[in-house]
Short mmCIF file of C-alpha atoms in Angstrom, two decimals:
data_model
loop_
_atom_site.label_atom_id
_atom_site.label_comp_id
_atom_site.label_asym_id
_atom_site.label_seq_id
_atom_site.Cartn_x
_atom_site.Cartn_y
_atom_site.Cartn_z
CA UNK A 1 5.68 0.30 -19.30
CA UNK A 2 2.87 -0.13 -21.39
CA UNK A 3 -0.45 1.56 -19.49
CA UNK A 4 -4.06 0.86 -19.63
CA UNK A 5 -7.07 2.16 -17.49
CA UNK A 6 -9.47 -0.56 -16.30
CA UNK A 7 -11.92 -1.05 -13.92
CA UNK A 8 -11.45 -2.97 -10.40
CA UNK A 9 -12.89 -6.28 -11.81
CA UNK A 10 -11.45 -5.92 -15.69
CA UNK A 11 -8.02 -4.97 -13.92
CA UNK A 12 -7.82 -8.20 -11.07
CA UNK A 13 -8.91 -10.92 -13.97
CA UNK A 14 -5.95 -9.06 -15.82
CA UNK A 15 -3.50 -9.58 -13.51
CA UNK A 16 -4.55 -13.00 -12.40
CA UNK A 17 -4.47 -13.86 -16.19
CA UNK A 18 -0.84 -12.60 -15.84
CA UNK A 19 0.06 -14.31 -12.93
CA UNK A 20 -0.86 -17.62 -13.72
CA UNK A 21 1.06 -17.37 -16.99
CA UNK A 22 4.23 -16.78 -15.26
CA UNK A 23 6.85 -19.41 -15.46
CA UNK A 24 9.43 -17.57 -13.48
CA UNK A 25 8.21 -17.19 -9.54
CA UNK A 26 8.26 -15.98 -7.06
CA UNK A 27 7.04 -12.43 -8.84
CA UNK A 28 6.23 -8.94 -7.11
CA UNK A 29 3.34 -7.29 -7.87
CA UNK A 30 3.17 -3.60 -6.67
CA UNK A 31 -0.20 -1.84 -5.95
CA UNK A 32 0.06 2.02 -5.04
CA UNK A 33 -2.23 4.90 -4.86
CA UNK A 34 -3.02 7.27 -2.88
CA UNK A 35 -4.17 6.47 1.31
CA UNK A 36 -7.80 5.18 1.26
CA UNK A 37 -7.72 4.98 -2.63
CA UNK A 38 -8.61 1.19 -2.44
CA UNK A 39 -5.06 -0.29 -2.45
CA UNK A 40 -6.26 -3.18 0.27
CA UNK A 41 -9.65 -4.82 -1.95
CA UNK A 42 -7.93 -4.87 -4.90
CA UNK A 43 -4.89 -7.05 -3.39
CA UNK A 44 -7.38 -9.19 -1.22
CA UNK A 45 -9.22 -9.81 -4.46
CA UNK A 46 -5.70 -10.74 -6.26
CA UNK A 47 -4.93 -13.40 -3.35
CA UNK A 48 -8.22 -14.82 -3.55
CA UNK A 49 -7.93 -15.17 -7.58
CA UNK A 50 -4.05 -16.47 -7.67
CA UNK A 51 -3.00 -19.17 -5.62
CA UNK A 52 -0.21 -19.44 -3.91
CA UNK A 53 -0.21 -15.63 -3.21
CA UNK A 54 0.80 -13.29 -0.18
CA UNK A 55 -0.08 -9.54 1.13
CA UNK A 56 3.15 -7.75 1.97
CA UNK A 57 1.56 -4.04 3.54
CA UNK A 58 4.17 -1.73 3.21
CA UNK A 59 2.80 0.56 6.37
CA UNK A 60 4.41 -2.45 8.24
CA UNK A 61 7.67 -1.05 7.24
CA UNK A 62 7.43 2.66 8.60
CA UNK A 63 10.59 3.67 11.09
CA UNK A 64 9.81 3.76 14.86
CA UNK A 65 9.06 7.11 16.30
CA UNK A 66 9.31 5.99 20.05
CA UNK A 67 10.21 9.92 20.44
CA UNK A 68 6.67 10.71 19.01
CA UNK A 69 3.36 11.54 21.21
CA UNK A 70 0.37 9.69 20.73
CA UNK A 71 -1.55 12.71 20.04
CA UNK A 72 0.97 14.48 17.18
CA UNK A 73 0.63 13.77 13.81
CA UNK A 74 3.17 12.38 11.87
CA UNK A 75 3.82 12.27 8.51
CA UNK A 76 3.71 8.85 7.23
CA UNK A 77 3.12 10.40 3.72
CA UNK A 78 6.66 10.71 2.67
CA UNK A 79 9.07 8.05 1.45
CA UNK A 80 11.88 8.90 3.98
CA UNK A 81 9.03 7.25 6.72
CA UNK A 82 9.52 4.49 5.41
CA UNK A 83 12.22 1.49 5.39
CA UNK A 84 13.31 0.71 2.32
CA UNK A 85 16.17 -0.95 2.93
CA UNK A 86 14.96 -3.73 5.65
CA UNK A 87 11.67 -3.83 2.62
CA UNK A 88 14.22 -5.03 -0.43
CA UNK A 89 15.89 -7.04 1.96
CA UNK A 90 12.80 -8.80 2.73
CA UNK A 91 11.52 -8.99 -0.97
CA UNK A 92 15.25 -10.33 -1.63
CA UNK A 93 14.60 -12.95 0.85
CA UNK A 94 11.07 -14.00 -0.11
CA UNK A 95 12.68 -13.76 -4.09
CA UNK A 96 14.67 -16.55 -3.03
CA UNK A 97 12.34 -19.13 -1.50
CA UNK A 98 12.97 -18.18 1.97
CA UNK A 99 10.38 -16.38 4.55
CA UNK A 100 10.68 -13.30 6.67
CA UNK A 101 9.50 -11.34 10.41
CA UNK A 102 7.94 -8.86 8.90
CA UNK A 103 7.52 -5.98 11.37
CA UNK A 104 4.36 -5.28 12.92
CA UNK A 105 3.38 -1.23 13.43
CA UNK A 106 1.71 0.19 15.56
CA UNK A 107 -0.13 3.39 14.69
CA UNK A 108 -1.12 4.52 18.01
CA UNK A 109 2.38 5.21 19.38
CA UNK A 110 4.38 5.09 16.15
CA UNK A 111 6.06 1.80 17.00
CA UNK A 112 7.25 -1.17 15.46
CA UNK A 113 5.37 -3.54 18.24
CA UNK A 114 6.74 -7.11 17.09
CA UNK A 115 7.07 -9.08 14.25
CA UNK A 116 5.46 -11.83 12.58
CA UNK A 117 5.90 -14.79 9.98
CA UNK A 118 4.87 -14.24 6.66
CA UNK A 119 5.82 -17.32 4.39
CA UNK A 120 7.18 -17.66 1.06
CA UNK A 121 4.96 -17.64 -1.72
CA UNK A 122 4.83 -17.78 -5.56
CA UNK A 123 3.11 -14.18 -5.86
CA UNK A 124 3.83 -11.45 -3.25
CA UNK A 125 1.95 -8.77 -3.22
CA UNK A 126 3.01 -5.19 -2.16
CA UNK A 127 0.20 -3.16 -0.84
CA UNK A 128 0.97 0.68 -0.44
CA UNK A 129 1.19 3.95 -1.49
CA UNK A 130 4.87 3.82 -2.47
CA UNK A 131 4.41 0.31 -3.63
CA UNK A 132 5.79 2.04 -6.94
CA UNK A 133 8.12 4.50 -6.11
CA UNK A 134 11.41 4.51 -7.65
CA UNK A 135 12.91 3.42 -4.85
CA UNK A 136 11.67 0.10 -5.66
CA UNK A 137 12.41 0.59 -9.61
CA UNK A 138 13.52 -2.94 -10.48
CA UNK A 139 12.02 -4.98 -7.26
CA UNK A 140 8.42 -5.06 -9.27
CA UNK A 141 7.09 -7.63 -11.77
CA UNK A 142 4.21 -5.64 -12.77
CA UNK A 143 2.75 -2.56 -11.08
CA UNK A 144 -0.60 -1.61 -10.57
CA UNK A 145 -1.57 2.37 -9.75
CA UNK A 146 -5.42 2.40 -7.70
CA UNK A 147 -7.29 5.75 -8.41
CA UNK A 148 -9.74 7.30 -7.01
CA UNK A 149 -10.45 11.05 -6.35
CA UNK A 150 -9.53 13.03 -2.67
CA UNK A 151 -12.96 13.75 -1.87
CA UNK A 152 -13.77 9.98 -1.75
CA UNK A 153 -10.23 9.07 -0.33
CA UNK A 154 -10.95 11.65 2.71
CA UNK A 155 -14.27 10.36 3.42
CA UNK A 156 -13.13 6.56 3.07
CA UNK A 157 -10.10 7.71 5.59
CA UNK A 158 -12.27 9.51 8.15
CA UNK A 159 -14.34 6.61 8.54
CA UNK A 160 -11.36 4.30 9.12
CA UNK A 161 -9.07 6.26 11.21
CA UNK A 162 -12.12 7.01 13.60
CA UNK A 163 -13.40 3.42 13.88
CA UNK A 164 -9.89 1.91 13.92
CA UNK A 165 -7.65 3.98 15.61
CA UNK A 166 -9.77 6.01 17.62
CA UNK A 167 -9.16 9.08 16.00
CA UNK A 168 -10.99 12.27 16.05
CA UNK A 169 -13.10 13.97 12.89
CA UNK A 170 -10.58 17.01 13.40
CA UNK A 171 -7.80 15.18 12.99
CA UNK A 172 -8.53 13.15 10.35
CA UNK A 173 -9.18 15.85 8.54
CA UNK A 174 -6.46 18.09 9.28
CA UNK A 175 -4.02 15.64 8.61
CA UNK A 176 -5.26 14.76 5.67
CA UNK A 177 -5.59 18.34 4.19
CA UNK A 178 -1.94 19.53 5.60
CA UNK A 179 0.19 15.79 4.94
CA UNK A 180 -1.13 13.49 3.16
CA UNK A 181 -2.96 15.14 -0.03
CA UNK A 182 -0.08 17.46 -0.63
CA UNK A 183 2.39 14.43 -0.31
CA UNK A 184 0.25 12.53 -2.24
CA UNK A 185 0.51 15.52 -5.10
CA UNK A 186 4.26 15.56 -4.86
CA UNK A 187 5.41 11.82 -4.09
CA UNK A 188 2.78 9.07 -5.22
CA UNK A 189 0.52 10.81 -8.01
CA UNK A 190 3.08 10.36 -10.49
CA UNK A 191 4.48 7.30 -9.59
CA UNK A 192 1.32 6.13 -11.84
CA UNK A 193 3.73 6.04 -14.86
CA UNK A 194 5.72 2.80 -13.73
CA UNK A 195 2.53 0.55 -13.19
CA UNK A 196 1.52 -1.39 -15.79
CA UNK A 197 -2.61 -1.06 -15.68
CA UNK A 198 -4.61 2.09 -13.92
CA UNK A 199 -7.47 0.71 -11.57
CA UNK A 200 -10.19 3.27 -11.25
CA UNK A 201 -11.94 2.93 -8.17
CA UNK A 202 -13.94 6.06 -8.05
CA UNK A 203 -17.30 4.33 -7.23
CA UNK A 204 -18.99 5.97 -3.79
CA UNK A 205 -18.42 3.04 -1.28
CA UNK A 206 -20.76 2.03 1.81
CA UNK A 207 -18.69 2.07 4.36
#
């Protein structure tokens, strides 16, 4: 695919540009990056700017790990955590007109807790950091890759895992320094080649 590097702003009126040109729905757009690297505002910006459009997260789809303490880390930072073959069937279903239960996870004790309805639309979007791995080569429309540097993607993820799942600073930290930044090195950093546009999103948030 052709590549260019925008900004957040330059890179959503891009997109929605793209998406309202389409004469061919329902499309997929992918958005991947690394954890924390500002994958969820640039698809909440996308569904307010196209009509019509979804959020599929992708951490929705990670396997059950009933087996799994609450205190153990687990490494959600490889693709074999995740389920790519209920995903395509969904995105096959959704393709087609037709909604889907998507599963709902639960982080605290690695569970898939439920499900819920998430309706057809004419532009899904697929939030998550494997949102373009080749596992999903030929399930995108157009890809999008979200940058940002691991200093500001750890501090980003220590404030969220601490306010919203009650994790420690330690943690956090540790696995971020042992799982996910050298998974991110060897599994999503180069999946940046199949999207069509780089966001940058190195800005210093306020969290």
């Amino acid at each position: 695919m052709g590549q260019s590097r925008l900004t957040i702003e330059d890179g959503v009126r891009e997109v929605v540009r793209w998406a309202r040109a389409d004469r061919n729905p329902p499309v997929v757009v992918g958005i991947g990056g690394g954890s924390c690297a500002g994958k969820t505002s640039v698809s909440l910006a996308l569904r307010e700017g196209i009509a019509d459009s979804g959020i599929l997260e992708m951490d929705a789809y990670y396997h059950s790990r009933a087996d799994v303490g609450e205190q153990v880390d687990v490494n959600f930072d490889e693709p074999g955590a995740l389920d790519f073959t209920l995903l395509k069937r969904h995105l096959k279903f959704l393709r087609s007109g037709i909604g889907i239960h998507k599963p709902v996870y639960d982080f605290k004790k690695h569970v898939r807790s439920g499900t819920e309805w998430f309706a057809p639309c004419r532009v899904i979007i697929l939030d998550g950091i494997f949102a373009l791995h080749s596992s999903l080569e030929g399930w995108l429309d157009f890809g999008i890759f979200v940058d940002c540097d691991a200093v500001e993607r750890l501090r980003r993820r220590l404030k969220r895992d601490r306010v919203e799942r009650g994790r420690t600073w330690a943690s956090v930290r540790h696995q971020f320094e042992t799982t996910v930044q050298p998974m991110f090195l060897i599994h999503v950093e180069g999946t940046r080649t199949a999207a069509n546009i780089v966001i940058s999103n190195q800005k210093h948030l306020q969290l």
